[in-house]
C-alpha cells in the first residue's frame, strides 16, 4: 500500500503522447518540476521564519513545441484546454487553472521576453489539493519551459520569485516563498533550509539510506484560495503591528506575553505559533545533523500541536493520520510525524526508518481506511532535484 512514484521518464512519455495525440506532432522540449513536502517550519515562510522542505519524487511534466503563431495552446488530462494570446498583457481568465500559466507568462512579458507561440501538454503525478504544492510545481515547470522556449536561463531565485508572483497576482493566494523555492532549488538527497527573511536557501544533506520520508494524503481536500490561508496571514500581520515590530524575527515570547491583552487570545496564539515554530525549525536542523531523532520527533510533535491548537490549520483527518503514525511509534520505525503544508486537509509527513517504511505505510493506510472509510494515498520519497529541462536522449 506504499503507492509507487511514477518515474519521470514515464511522465515525459505520457506528456509527449498527449502532445502528439492533441496537436499531431511530438515535443521539441520537455520541462519538469517537483512538488514539495515540508519537514518542519509551517506557516512561517511569510513571517520571516525558517522552513525545511524537500522536493519530492512527484512531478509536473510539460512537453511542448514552438509554433509560428503568437498563441499558446495547452492541454492537460482531465482539465479544460487553454488558449492564451501571448502578444497582449495577461489578465486572469478561464479556465481557473490557466491563471497559473497566465501569471508565469506575464512574469516573462515583464522581463521583456518575446515569447513564441507554442503547443504544450501537461501531465502530473502530484495529487491536487494534497498540500504538496502541485500549483508551485506547475508554475516552476512552466517557467522552465518558457526559459527553454526563449533560450534563456533566469537566476533560480528570480524564477522562484516570478512563480510566487504568479500565485499572488493570478491565483489569488498570498503564499510565502517556500513552495516555489523548494520546487526550484530542490536537489537530490538534500533538504532545503530557507531563511525566509534573507531568502537564502541552504542545502542540508539527507544522504542516510536508512531514513525515509512518508507522505500520507488524507484525501480531504485543501484549497488555499478559499480564505483560511489568507485569514491566517492577515492575523500574523495584525499581530505584528500590535507588537510594534518590523519583523517576526525580532519578536520574543516575552514580547508576546507583554502584549497579550492588547492582542487578544487569537492573535496571541498565532504569535506563539510563529515564535515557537521558528525556534523549533532551527533546533530541528541541529537535531537532524546530530542524528538525534528522539529530539527531532518531539519537535515534529510540538509543531503539529501548535498548528492544531494555536494556528488552527489542522483538521480531524490530519490529526488522525498523525496519531496513527505515532501509534506505531519509535520501536516500529516512526521517528516523527506532523501535518505538512497549508493545512485544512491535505497531507502529513512522517520521518521513518527505510526498513520499516512499507509496513508503516500499510498500517497507516489500513487504519485510516477503517476509521474514516476514505482510501488515503501513502507514498515514500527521497529529496528530489528541482525544476529543469529534461534531456531525454541520454
Ligand atoms: C502553502 C503556501 C506556503 C506556506 C505553506 C505553509 O503551501 O504556499 O507558502 O505558507 O502553505 O507552511
mmCIF file of C-alpha atoms and ligand atoms in Angstrom:
data_model
loop_
_atom_site.group_PDB
_atom_site.id
_atom_site.type_symbol
_atom_site.label_atom_id
_atom_site.label_comp_id
_atom_site.label_asym_id
_atom_site.label_seq_id
_atom_site.Cartn_x
_atom_site.Cartn_y
_atom_site.Cartn_z
ATOM 1 C CA UNK A 1 0.000 0.000 0.000
ATOM 2 C CA UNK A 2 3.030 2.108 -0.499
ATOM 3 C CA UNK A 3 1.990 3.824 -3.716
ATOM 4 C CA UNK A 4 4.934 3.861 -6.194
ATOM 5 C CA UNK A 5 6.104 7.183 -7.639
ATOM 6 C CA UNK A 6 5.772 7.185 -11.440
ATOM 7 C CA UNK A 7 9.277 7.549 -12.958
ATOM 8 C CA UNK A 8 9.990 10.890 -14.610
ATOM 9 C CA UNK A 9 10.657 9.117 -17.919
ATOM 10 C CA UNK A 10 7.121 7.632 -17.862
ATOM 11 C CA UNK A 11 5.605 11.057 -17.215
ATOM 12 C CA UNK A 12 7.671 12.536 -20.047
ATOM 13 C CA UNK A 13 6.475 9.779 -22.379
ATOM 14 C CA UNK A 14 2.831 10.392 -21.374
ATOM 15 C CA UNK A 15 3.192 14.154 -21.917
ATOM 16 C CA UNK A 16 4.789 13.530 -25.307
ATOM 17 C CA UNK A 17 1.973 11.156 -26.348
ATOM 18 C CA UNK A 18 -0.681 13.631 -25.194
ATOM 19 C CA UNK A 19 1.005 16.400 -27.194
ATOM 20 C CA UNK A 20 1.172 14.252 -30.286
ATOM 21 C CA UNK A 21 -2.418 12.990 -29.994
ATOM 22 C CA UNK A 22 -3.747 16.509 -29.472
ATOM 23 C CA UNK A 23 -1.660 18.541 -31.892
ATOM 24 C CA UNK A 24 -0.262 15.970 -34.300
ATOM 25 C CA UNK A 25 3.442 16.336 -33.519
ATOM 26 C CA UNK A 26 5.832 15.456 -30.695
ATOM 27 C CA UNK A 27 7.817 17.755 -28.392
ATOM 28 C CA UNK A 28 10.884 19.881 -29.080
ATOM 29 C CA UNK A 29 11.467 20.324 -25.368
ATOM 30 C CA UNK A 30 10.189 18.928 -22.066
ATOM 31 C CA UNK A 31 10.280 20.611 -18.662
ATOM 32 C CA UNK A 32 9.690 19.083 -15.216
ATOM 33 C CA UNK A 33 9.328 20.428 -11.691
ATOM 34 C CA UNK A 34 8.727 18.589 -8.400
ATOM 35 C CA UNK A 35 6.182 19.138 -5.648
ATOM 36 C CA UNK A 36 7.455 19.527 -2.098
ATOM 37 C CA UNK A 37 6.855 18.316 1.409
ATOM 38 C CA UNK A 38 7.874 20.350 4.425
ATOM 39 C CA UNK A 39 9.605 18.573 7.338
ATOM 40 C CA UNK A 40 9.123 21.460 9.761
ATOM 41 C CA UNK A 41 8.632 25.246 9.794
ATOM 42 C CA UNK A 42 4.959 25.615 8.846
ATOM 43 C CA UNK A 43 3.082 28.833 8.150
ATOM 44 C CA UNK A 44 6.119 30.929 8.962
ATOM 45 C CA UNK A 45 7.577 31.491 5.493
ATOM 46 C CA UNK A 46 5.516 34.701 5.327
ATOM 47 C CA UNK A 47 6.702 35.651 8.839
ATOM 48 C CA UNK A 48 10.452 35.844 8.222
ATOM 49 C CA UNK A 49 10.829 32.353 9.726
ATOM 50 C CA UNK A 50 12.900 29.304 8.729
ATOM 51 C CA UNK A 51 11.427 26.364 6.800
ATOM 52 C CA UNK A 52 12.833 22.923 5.984
ATOM 53 C CA UNK A 53 11.178 21.439 2.875
ATOM 54 C CA UNK A 54 12.402 18.890 0.346
ATOM 55 C CA UNK A 55 11.424 18.493 -3.284
ATOM 56 C CA UNK A 56 9.589 15.176 -3.750
ATOM 57 C CA UNK A 57 9.655 12.419 -6.369
ATOM 58 C CA UNK A 58 6.306 13.595 -7.739
ATOM 59 C CA UNK A 59 6.314 15.944 -10.699
ATOM 60 C CA UNK A 60 4.575 18.153 -13.202
ATOM 61 C CA UNK A 61 5.956 17.462 -16.681
ATOM 62 C CA UNK A 62 5.281 19.626 -19.746
ATOM 63 C CA UNK A 63 6.094 18.583 -23.312
ATOM 64 C CA UNK A 64 5.968 21.386 -25.876
ATOM 65 C CA UNK A 65 6.939 22.623 -29.290
ATOM 66 C CA UNK A 66 7.075 26.155 -30.673
ATOM 67 C CA UNK A 67 4.704 27.239 -33.487
ATOM 68 C CA UNK A 68 4.638 30.149 -35.925
ATOM 69 C CA UNK A 69 1.722 31.853 -34.178
ATOM 70 C CA UNK A 70 1.544 34.124 -31.116
ATOM 71 C CA UNK A 71 -0.833 31.772 -29.323
ATOM 72 C CA UNK A 72 -0.160 29.238 -26.560
ATOM 73 C CA UNK A 73 -2.350 26.138 -26.736
ATOM 74 C CA UNK A 74 -2.096 23.979 -23.642
ATOM 75 C CA UNK A 75 -3.835 20.752 -22.680
ATOM 76 C CA UNK A 76 -3.760 18.577 -19.590
ATOM 77 C CA UNK A 77 -5.551 15.323 -18.803
ATOM 78 C CA UNK A 78 -8.904 15.882 -17.132
ATOM 79 C CA UNK A 79 -8.782 19.694 -17.403
ATOM 80 C CA UNK A 80 -10.329 22.125 -19.892
ATOM 81 C CA UNK A 81 -7.911 23.125 -22.688
ATOM 82 C CA UNK A 82 -6.366 26.591 -22.596
ATOM 83 C CA UNK A 83 -5.653 29.123 -25.324
ATOM 84 C CA UNK A 84 -3.669 32.243 -24.480
ATOM 85 C CA UNK A 85 -2.731 35.196 -26.719
ATOM 86 C CA UNK A 86 0.919 35.886 -25.928
ATOM 87 C CA UNK A 87 1.044 39.235 -27.699
ATOM 88 C CA UNK A 88 -1.062 41.106 -25.114
ATOM 89 C CA UNK A 89 -0.714 41.798 -21.363
ATOM 90 C CA UNK A 90 -2.219 38.935 -19.386
ATOM 91 C CA UNK A 91 -5.346 39.086 -17.256
ATOM 92 C CA UNK A 92 -6.850 36.382 -15.039
ATOM 93 C CA UNK A 93 -9.274 34.279 -17.077
ATOM 94 C CA UNK A 94 -10.861 30.883 -17.525
ATOM 95 C CA UNK A 95 -10.474 28.018 -17.014
ATOM 96 C CA UNK A 96 -9.361 28.692 -13.457
ATOM 97 C CA UNK A 97 -6.214 26.599 -13.760
ATOM 98 C CA UNK A 98 -4.999 28.663 -16.716
ATOM 99 C CA UNK A 99 -4.241 31.502 -14.277
ATOM 100 C CA UNK A 100 -1.056 29.763 -13.123
ATOM 101 C CA UNK A 101 0.090 29.814 -16.747
ATOM 102 C CA UNK A 102 -1.100 33.380 -17.378
ATOM 103 C CA UNK A 103 0.755 34.594 -14.271
ATOM 104 C CA UNK A 104 4.036 32.999 -15.377
ATOM 105 C CA UNK A 105 3.610 34.336 -18.939
ATOM 106 C CA UNK A 106 3.090 37.836 -17.524
ATOM 107 C CA UNK A 107 6.277 37.414 -15.474
ATOM 108 C CA UNK A 108 8.211 36.762 -18.714
ATOM 109 C CA UNK A 109 6.481 39.654 -20.510
ATOM 110 C CA UNK A 110 7.526 41.915 -17.603
ATOM 111 C CA UNK A 111 11.108 40.830 -18.301
ATOM 112 C CA UNK A 112 10.599 41.971 -21.944
ATOM 113 C CA UNK A 113 10.898 38.437 -23.302
ATOM 114 C CA UNK A 114 9.294 37.871 -26.695
ATOM 115 C CA UNK A 115 7.537 34.542 -26.347
ATOM 116 C CA UNK A 116 6.965 32.443 -29.462
ATOM 117 C CA UNK A 117 3.632 30.663 -29.878
ATOM 118 C CA UNK A 118 3.655 27.061 -28.719
ATOM 119 C CA UNK A 119 1.617 23.932 -28.108
ATOM 120 C CA UNK A 120 2.055 22.109 -24.824
ATOM 121 C CA UNK A 121 0.760 19.055 -22.961
ATOM 122 C CA UNK A 122 0.940 18.720 -19.190
ATOM 123 C CA UNK A 123 0.858 15.604 -17.012
ATOM 124 C CA UNK A 124 1.326 15.404 -13.258
ATOM 125 C CA UNK A 125 1.908 12.822 -10.543
ATOM 126 C CA UNK A 126 1.281 15.329 -7.715
ATOM 127 C CA UNK A 127 -2.191 14.844 -6.265
ATOM 128 C CA UNK A 128 -4.233 18.072 -6.356
ATOM 129 C CA UNK A 129 -5.303 19.673 -3.083
ATOM 130 C CA UNK A 130 -2.885 17.455 -1.135
ATOM 131 C CA UNK A 131 -0.778 20.280 0.290
ATOM 132 C CA UNK A 132 2.157 19.105 -1.844
ATOM 133 C CA UNK A 133 2.478 22.239 -3.983
ATOM 134 C CA UNK A 134 1.062 20.996 -7.241
ATOM 135 C CA UNK A 135 0.481 24.630 -8.203
ATOM 136 C CA UNK A 136 4.059 25.732 -7.435
ATOM 137 C CA UNK A 137 5.302 22.736 -9.452
ATOM 138 C CA UNK A 138 3.098 23.787 -12.376
ATOM 139 C CA UNK A 139 4.370 27.374 -12.169
ATOM 140 C CA UNK A 140 8.012 26.300 -11.916
ATOM 141 C CA UNK A 141 7.768 23.696 -14.687
ATOM 142 C CA UNK A 142 6.032 26.221 -16.926
ATOM 143 C CA UNK A 143 8.591 28.940 -16.152
ATOM 144 C CA UNK A 144 11.344 26.435 -17.002
ATOM 145 C CA UNK A 145 9.601 25.595 -20.263
ATOM 146 C CA UNK A 146 9.380 29.298 -21.179
ATOM 147 C CA UNK A 147 13.087 29.683 -20.358
ATOM 148 C CA UNK A 148 13.739 26.909 -22.873
ATOM 149 C CA UNK A 149 11.451 28.477 -25.490
ATOM 150 C CA UNK A 150 13.195 31.868 -25.298
ATOM 151 C CA UNK A 151 16.595 30.256 -24.811
ATOM 152 C CA UNK A 152 17.447 31.989 -21.563
ATOM 153 C CA UNK A 153 18.146 30.832 -18.025
ATOM 154 C CA UNK A 154 16.935 33.048 -15.197
ATOM 155 C CA UNK A 155 18.787 33.060 -11.878
ATOM 156 C CA UNK A 156 16.983 30.379 -9.830
ATOM 157 C CA UNK A 157 15.898 32.858 -7.195
ATOM 158 C CA UNK A 158 14.330 35.121 -9.860
ATOM 159 C CA UNK A 159 12.474 32.204 -11.392
ATOM 160 C CA UNK A 160 11.122 31.158 -7.981
ATOM 161 C CA UNK A 161 10.012 34.733 -7.223
ATOM 162 C CA UNK A 162 8.384 35.049 -10.647
ATOM 163 C CA UNK A 163 6.415 31.854 -9.923
ATOM 164 C CA UNK A 164 5.437 33.145 -6.471
ATOM 165 C CA UNK A 165 4.213 36.435 -8.012
ATOM 166 C CA UNK A 166 2.065 34.417 -10.460
ATOM 167 C CA UNK A 167 0.428 32.688 -7.498
ATOM 168 C CA UNK A 168 -0.209 36.016 -5.721
ATOM 169 C CA UNK A 169 -1.445 38.034 -8.674
ATOM 170 C CA UNK A 170 -3.217 35.476 -10.815
ATOM 171 C CA UNK A 171 -4.293 32.639 -8.490
ATOM 172 C CA UNK A 172 -5.153 34.968 -5.584
ATOM 173 C CA UNK A 173 -3.199 33.054 -2.915
ATOM 174 C CA UNK A 174 -0.875 35.291 -0.827
ATOM 175 C CA UNK A 175 1.600 32.435 -0.308
ATOM 176 C CA UNK A 176 5.094 32.659 1.149
ATOM 177 C CA UNK A 177 8.178 31.660 -0.799
ATOM 178 C CA UNK A 178 8.641 28.078 0.437
ATOM 179 C CA UNK A 179 6.875 26.122 -2.306
ATOM 180 C CA UNK A 180 8.375 27.836 -5.341
ATOM 181 C CA UNK A 181 11.824 27.846 -3.677
ATOM 182 C CA UNK A 182 11.603 24.125 -2.914
ATOM 183 C CA UNK A 183 10.434 23.290 -6.437
ATOM 184 C CA UNK A 184 13.217 25.406 -7.985
ATOM 185 C CA UNK A 185 16.154 24.818 -5.626
ATOM 186 C CA UNK A 186 15.488 21.144 -4.829
ATOM 187 C CA UNK A 187 18.445 18.785 -5.118
ATOM 188 C CA UNK A 188 18.724 15.041 -4.904
ATOM 189 C CA UNK A 189 19.445 13.908 -1.336
ATOM 190 C CA UNK A 190 19.251 17.441 0.109
ATOM 191 C CA UNK A 191 16.803 19.163 2.415
ATOM 192 C CA UNK A 192 16.461 22.893 1.834
ATOM 193 C CA UNK A 193 16.699 25.138 4.866
ATOM 194 C CA UNK A 194 15.292 28.502 3.797
ATOM 195 C CA UNK A 195 15.856 31.659 5.775
ATOM 196 C CA UNK A 196 12.685 33.447 4.723
ATOM 197 C CA UNK A 197 13.940 36.828 5.865
ATOM 198 C CA UNK A 198 17.016 36.863 3.639
ATOM 199 C CA UNK A 199 15.563 34.471 1.033
ATOM 200 C CA UNK A 200 18.746 32.365 1.271
ATOM 201 C CA UNK A 201 18.397 28.612 0.769
ATOM 202 C CA UNK A 202 20.963 26.309 2.407
ATOM 203 C CA UNK A 203 21.234 22.639 1.473
ATOM 204 C CA UNK A 204 21.260 20.103 4.323
ATOM 205 C CA UNK A 205 22.446 16.629 3.231
ATOM 206 C CA UNK A 206 19.881 13.849 3.590
ATOM 207 C CA UNK A 207 22.042 11.002 2.382
ATOM 208 C CA UNK A 208 21.479 8.303 5.007
ATOM 209 C CA UNK A 209 19.678 5.486 3.103
ATOM 210 C CA UNK A 210 18.206 4.139 6.335
ATOM 211 C CA UNK A 211 15.941 7.232 6.605
ATOM 212 C CA UNK A 212 12.791 7.761 4.553
ATOM 213 C CA UNK A 213 10.069 10.339 4.278
ATOM 214 C CA UNK A 214 6.479 9.085 4.062
ATOM 215 C CA UNK A 215 3.747 11.337 2.757
ATOM 216 C CA UNK A 216 0.161 10.417 3.636
ATOM 217 C CA UNK A 217 -2.585 12.301 1.799
ATOM 218 C CA UNK A 218 -5.831 12.214 3.798
ATOM 219 C CA UNK A 219 -7.804 12.793 0.558
ATOM 220 C CA UNK A 220 -9.592 15.543 2.390
ATOM 221 C CA UNK A 221 -9.216 18.398 0.024
ATOM 222 C CA UNK A 222 -7.334 21.517 0.740
ATOM 223 C CA UNK A 223 -7.987 24.697 -1.203
ATOM 224 C CA UNK A 224 -5.863 27.635 -0.163
ATOM 225 C CA UNK A 225 -7.824 30.063 -2.291
ATOM 226 C CA UNK A 226 -10.938 29.648 -0.133
ATOM 227 C CA UNK A 227 -9.878 32.144 2.522
ATOM 228 C CA UNK A 228 -8.448 30.257 5.529
ATOM 229 C CA UNK A 229 -4.863 30.733 4.386
ATOM 230 C CA UNK A 230 -5.269 34.452 3.667
ATOM 231 C CA UNK A 231 -7.018 34.885 7.038
ATOM 232 C CA UNK A 232 -4.069 33.306 8.889
ATOM 233 C CA UNK A 233 -1.631 35.507 7.043
ATOM 234 C CA UNK A 234 -3.706 38.586 7.931
ATOM 235 C CA UNK A 235 -3.734 37.509 11.605
ATOM 236 C CA UNK A 236 0.059 37.407 11.654
ATOM 237 C CA UNK A 237 0.267 40.846 10.018
ATOM 238 C CA UNK A 238 -2.170 42.331 12.516
ATOM 239 C CA UNK A 239 -0.344 40.628 15.397
ATOM 240 C CA UNK A 240 2.999 42.022 14.296
ATOM 241 C CA UNK A 241 1.523 45.537 14.020
ATOM 242 C CA UNK A 242 0.115 45.279 17.566
ATOM 243 C CA UNK A 243 3.519 44.121 18.797
ATOM 244 C CA UNK A 244 5.016 47.233 17.204
ATOM 245 C CA UNK A 245 7.814 45.287 15.494
ATOM 246 C CA UNK A 246 9.080 45.383 11.918
ATOM 247 C CA UNK A 247 9.805 41.636 11.665
ATOM 248 C CA UNK A 248 8.700 38.458 13.466
ATOM 249 C CA UNK A 249 12.419 37.644 13.738
ATOM 250 C CA UNK A 250 12.631 40.407 16.316
ATOM 251 C CA UNK A 251 9.734 39.164 18.463
ATOM 252 C CA UNK A 252 10.315 37.046 21.583
ATOM 253 C CA UNK A 253 7.786 35.169 23.733
ATOM 254 C CA UNK A 254 8.438 37.809 26.374
ATOM 255 C CA UNK A 255 7.208 40.494 23.926
ATOM 256 C CA UNK A 256 4.149 38.398 23.128
ATOM 257 C CA UNK A 257 3.275 37.921 26.822
ATOM 258 C CA UNK A 258 3.701 41.655 27.406
ATOM 259 C CA UNK A 259 1.254 42.428 24.570
ATOM 260 C CA UNK A 260 -1.123 39.555 25.343
ATOM 261 C CA UNK A 261 -4.014 41.712 26.481
ATOM 262 C CA UNK A 262 -3.809 44.127 23.584
ATOM 263 C CA UNK A 263 -3.527 41.269 21.113
ATOM 264 C CA UNK A 264 -6.379 39.195 22.461
ATOM 265 C CA UNK A 265 -6.384 35.417 22.698
ATOM 266 C CA UNK A 266 -6.467 34.533 18.990
ATOM 267 C CA UNK A 267 -3.649 36.792 17.838
ATOM 268 C CA UNK A 268 -1.599 35.806 20.896
ATOM 269 C CA UNK A 269 -1.879 32.132 19.935
ATOM 270 C CA UNK A 270 -0.965 32.931 16.319
ATOM 271 C CA UNK A 271 2.098 34.793 17.640
ATOM 272 C CA UNK A 272 3.045 31.895 19.901
ATOM 273 C CA UNK A 273 2.954 29.564 16.908
ATOM 274 C CA UNK A 274 5.159 31.817 14.773
ATOM 275 C CA UNK A 275 7.755 32.394 17.505
ATOM 276 C CA UNK A 276 7.972 28.789 18.711
ATOM 277 C CA UNK A 277 7.855 27.239 15.212
ATOM 278 C CA UNK A 278 10.767 29.397 14.070
ATOM 279 C CA UNK A 279 12.802 28.271 17.095
ATOM 280 C CA UNK A 280 11.766 24.633 16.563
ATOM 281 C CA UNK A 281 12.920 24.665 12.944
ATOM 282 C CA UNK A 282 16.415 25.800 13.898
ATOM 283 C CA UNK A 283 16.537 23.173 16.667
ATOM 284 C CA UNK A 284 15.263 20.528 14.257
ATOM 285 C CA UNK A 285 18.132 21.171 11.851
ATOM 286 C CA UNK A 286 20.609 20.783 14.706
ATOM 287 C CA UNK A 287 18.896 17.581 15.869
ATOM 288 C CA UNK A 288 18.870 16.215 12.311
ATOM 289 C CA UNK A 289 22.547 16.968 11.839
ATOM 290 C CA UNK A 290 23.312 15.243 15.160
ATOM 291 C CA UNK A 291 21.141 12.179 14.309
ATOM 292 C CA UNK A 292 19.137 12.990 17.435
ATOM 293 C CA UNK A 293 15.843 11.537 16.251
ATOM 294 C CA UNK A 294 14.090 11.482 19.581
ATOM 295 C CA UNK A 295 14.624 15.250 19.752
ATOM 296 C CA UNK A 296 13.562 15.717 16.144
ATOM 297 C CA UNK A 297 10.453 13.573 16.678
ATOM 298 C CA UNK A 298 9.461 15.578 19.705
ATOM 299 C CA UNK A 299 9.905 18.855 17.773
ATOM 300 C CA UNK A 300 7.656 17.492 14.990
ATOM 301 C CA UNK A 301 5.036 16.575 17.651
ATOM 302 C CA UNK A 302 5.173 20.057 19.123
ATOM 303 C CA UNK A 303 4.899 21.582 15.658
ATOM 304 C CA UNK A 304 1.750 19.589 14.943
ATOM 305 C CA UNK A 305 0.143 20.556 18.253
ATOM 306 C CA UNK A 306 0.980 24.211 17.689
ATOM 307 C CA UNK A 307 -0.561 24.140 14.190
ATOM 308 C CA UNK A 308 -3.627 22.356 15.569
ATOM 309 C CA UNK A 309 -4.246 24.400 18.703
ATOM 310 C CA UNK A 310 -2.611 27.801 18.201
ATOM 311 C CA UNK A 311 -2.664 28.307 14.448
ATOM 312 C CA UNK A 312 -5.826 26.225 13.883
ATOM 313 C CA UNK A 313 -4.988 24.903 10.418
ATOM 314 C CA UNK A 314 -5.272 21.162 11.101
ATOM 315 C CA UNK A 315 -8.427 19.070 10.807
ATOM 316 C CA UNK A 316 -9.737 15.765 12.220
ATOM 317 C CA UNK A 317 -8.334 13.668 9.386
ATOM 318 C CA UNK A 318 -4.838 15.166 9.666
ATOM 319 C CA UNK A 319 -4.891 14.700 13.453
ATOM 320 C CA UNK A 320 -5.964 11.099 12.955
ATOM 321 C CA UNK A 321 -3.256 10.381 10.366
ATOM 322 C CA UNK A 322 -0.588 11.804 12.696
ATOM 323 C CA UNK A 323 -1.994 9.791 15.626
ATOM 324 C CA UNK A 324 -1.847 6.606 13.528
ATOM 325 C CA UNK A 325 1.834 7.188 12.773
ATOM 326 C CA UNK A 326 2.543 7.955 16.431
ATOM 327 C CA UNK A 327 0.700 4.786 17.462
ATOM 328 C CA UNK A 328 3.304 2.758 15.526
ATOM 329 C CA UNK A 329 5.958 4.610 17.487
ATOM 330 C CA UNK A 330 9.723 4.745 17.618
ATOM 331 C CA UNK A 331 10.002 0.942 18.030
ATOM 332 C CA UNK A 332 8.021 0.449 14.828
ATOM 333 C CA UNK A 333 10.353 2.800 12.949
ATOM 334 C CA UNK A 334 8.424 6.086 13.140
ATOM 335 C CA UNK A 335 10.778 8.919 14.113
ATOM 336 C CA UNK A 336 8.350 11.844 13.842
ATOM 337 C CA UNK A 337 5.055 12.856 12.232
ATOM 338 C CA UNK A 338 3.080 16.050 11.675
ATOM 339 C CA UNK A 339 0.722 17.762 9.260
ATOM 340 C CA UNK A 340 2.545 19.445 6.390
ATOM 341 C CA UNK A 341 1.797 22.329 4.025
ATOM 342 C CA UNK A 342 -1.031 24.836 4.242
ATOM 343 C CA UNK A 343 -3.380 22.517 6.162
ATOM 344 C CA UNK A 344 -7.213 22.425 6.289
ATOM 345 C CA UNK A 345 -6.855 18.904 4.835
ATOM 346 C CA UNK A 346 -4.047 17.620 2.646
ATOM 347 C CA UNK A 347 -1.137 15.526 3.859
ATOM 348 C CA UNK A 348 1.022 14.510 6.783
ATOM 349 C CA UNK A 349 4.765 13.922 6.727
ATOM 350 C CA UNK A 350 6.341 11.031 8.637
ATOM 351 C CA UNK A 351 10.078 10.585 9.049
ATOM 352 C CA UNK A 352 10.779 6.876 9.389
ATOM 353 C CA UNK A 353 13.281 4.045 9.099
ATOM 354 C CA UNK A 354 13.506 2.852 5.489
ATOM 355 C CA UNK A 355 13.356 -0.829 6.522
ATOM 356 C CA UNK A 356 10.007 -0.233 8.204
ATOM 357 C CA UNK A 357 8.552 2.172 5.627
ATOM 358 C CA UNK A 358 6.411 -0.382 3.759
ATOM 359 C CA UNK A 359 4.952 -1.841 6.968
ATOM 360 C CA UNK A 360 4.277 1.636 8.385
ATOM 361 C CA UNK A 361 2.561 2.723 5.160
ATOM 362 C CA UNK A 362 0.333 -0.397 5.091
ATOM 363 C CA UNK A 363 -0.664 0.042 8.691
ATOM 364 C CA UNK A 364 -1.438 3.763 8.324
ATOM 365 C CA UNK A 365 -3.370 3.077 5.126
ATOM 366 C CA UNK A 366 -5.483 0.313 6.666
ATOM 367 C CA UNK A 367 -6.129 2.026 9.994
ATOM 368 C CA UNK A 368 -7.100 5.303 8.271
ATOM 369 C CA UNK A 369 -9.460 3.443 5.940
ATOM 370 C CA UNK A 370 -11.024 1.571 8.888
ATOM 371 C CA UNK A 371 -11.549 4.772 10.867
ATOM 372 C CA UNK A 372 -12.800 7.076 8.100
ATOM 373 C CA UNK A 373 -13.923 4.934 5.165
ATOM 374 C CA UNK A 374 -11.598 7.060 2.995
ATOM 375 C CA UNK A 375 -8.788 5.453 0.964
ATOM 376 C CA UNK A 376 -5.668 7.542 1.637
ATOM 377 C CA UNK A 377 -2.648 7.893 -0.643
ATOM 378 C CA UNK A 378 0.623 6.972 1.054
ATOM 379 C CA UNK A 379 3.979 7.160 -0.713
ATOM 380 C CA UNK A 380 7.645 7.356 0.212
ATOM 381 C CA UNK A 381 10.063 9.861 -1.183
ATOM 382 C CA UNK A 382 13.655 10.946 -1.023
ATOM 383 C CA UNK A 383 14.683 14.533 -1.699
ATOM 384 C CA UNK A 384 14.483 15.105 -5.465
ATOM 385 C CA UNK A 385 16.049 17.535 -7.944
ATOM 386 C CA UNK A 386 14.375 20.871 -8.697
ATOM 387 C CA UNK A 387 12.844 22.196 -11.917
ATOM 388 C CA UNK A 388 14.780 21.533 -15.117
ATOM 389 C CA UNK A 389 14.519 20.851 -18.812
ATOM 390 C CA UNK A 390 14.762 17.103 -19.382
ATOM 391 C CA UNK A 391 17.442 15.726 -21.613
ATOM 392 C CA UNK A 392 15.530 12.745 -22.926
ATOM 393 C CA UNK A 393 18.138 11.466 -25.341
ATOM 394 C CA UNK A 394 20.545 10.419 -22.568
HETATM 395 C C1 LIG B 1 1.299 26.878 1.494
HETATM 396 C C2 LIG B 1 1.982 28.144 0.995
HETATM 397 C C3 LIG B 1 3.404 28.246 1.549
HETATM 398 C C4 LIG B 1 3.418 28.065 3.063
HETATM 399 C C5 LIG B 1 2.635 26.820 3.478
HETATM 400 C C6 LIG B 1 2.505 26.678 4.970
HETATM 401 O O1 LIG B 1 1.929 25.753 0.958
HETATM 402 O O2 LIG B 1 2.023 28.167 -0.405
HETATM 403 O O3 LIG B 1 3.967 29.486 1.180
HETATM 404 O O4 LIG B 1 2.947 29.208 3.719
HETATM 405 O O5 LIG B 1 1.338 26.817 2.917
HETATM 406 O O6 LIG B 1 3.742 26.494 5.555
#
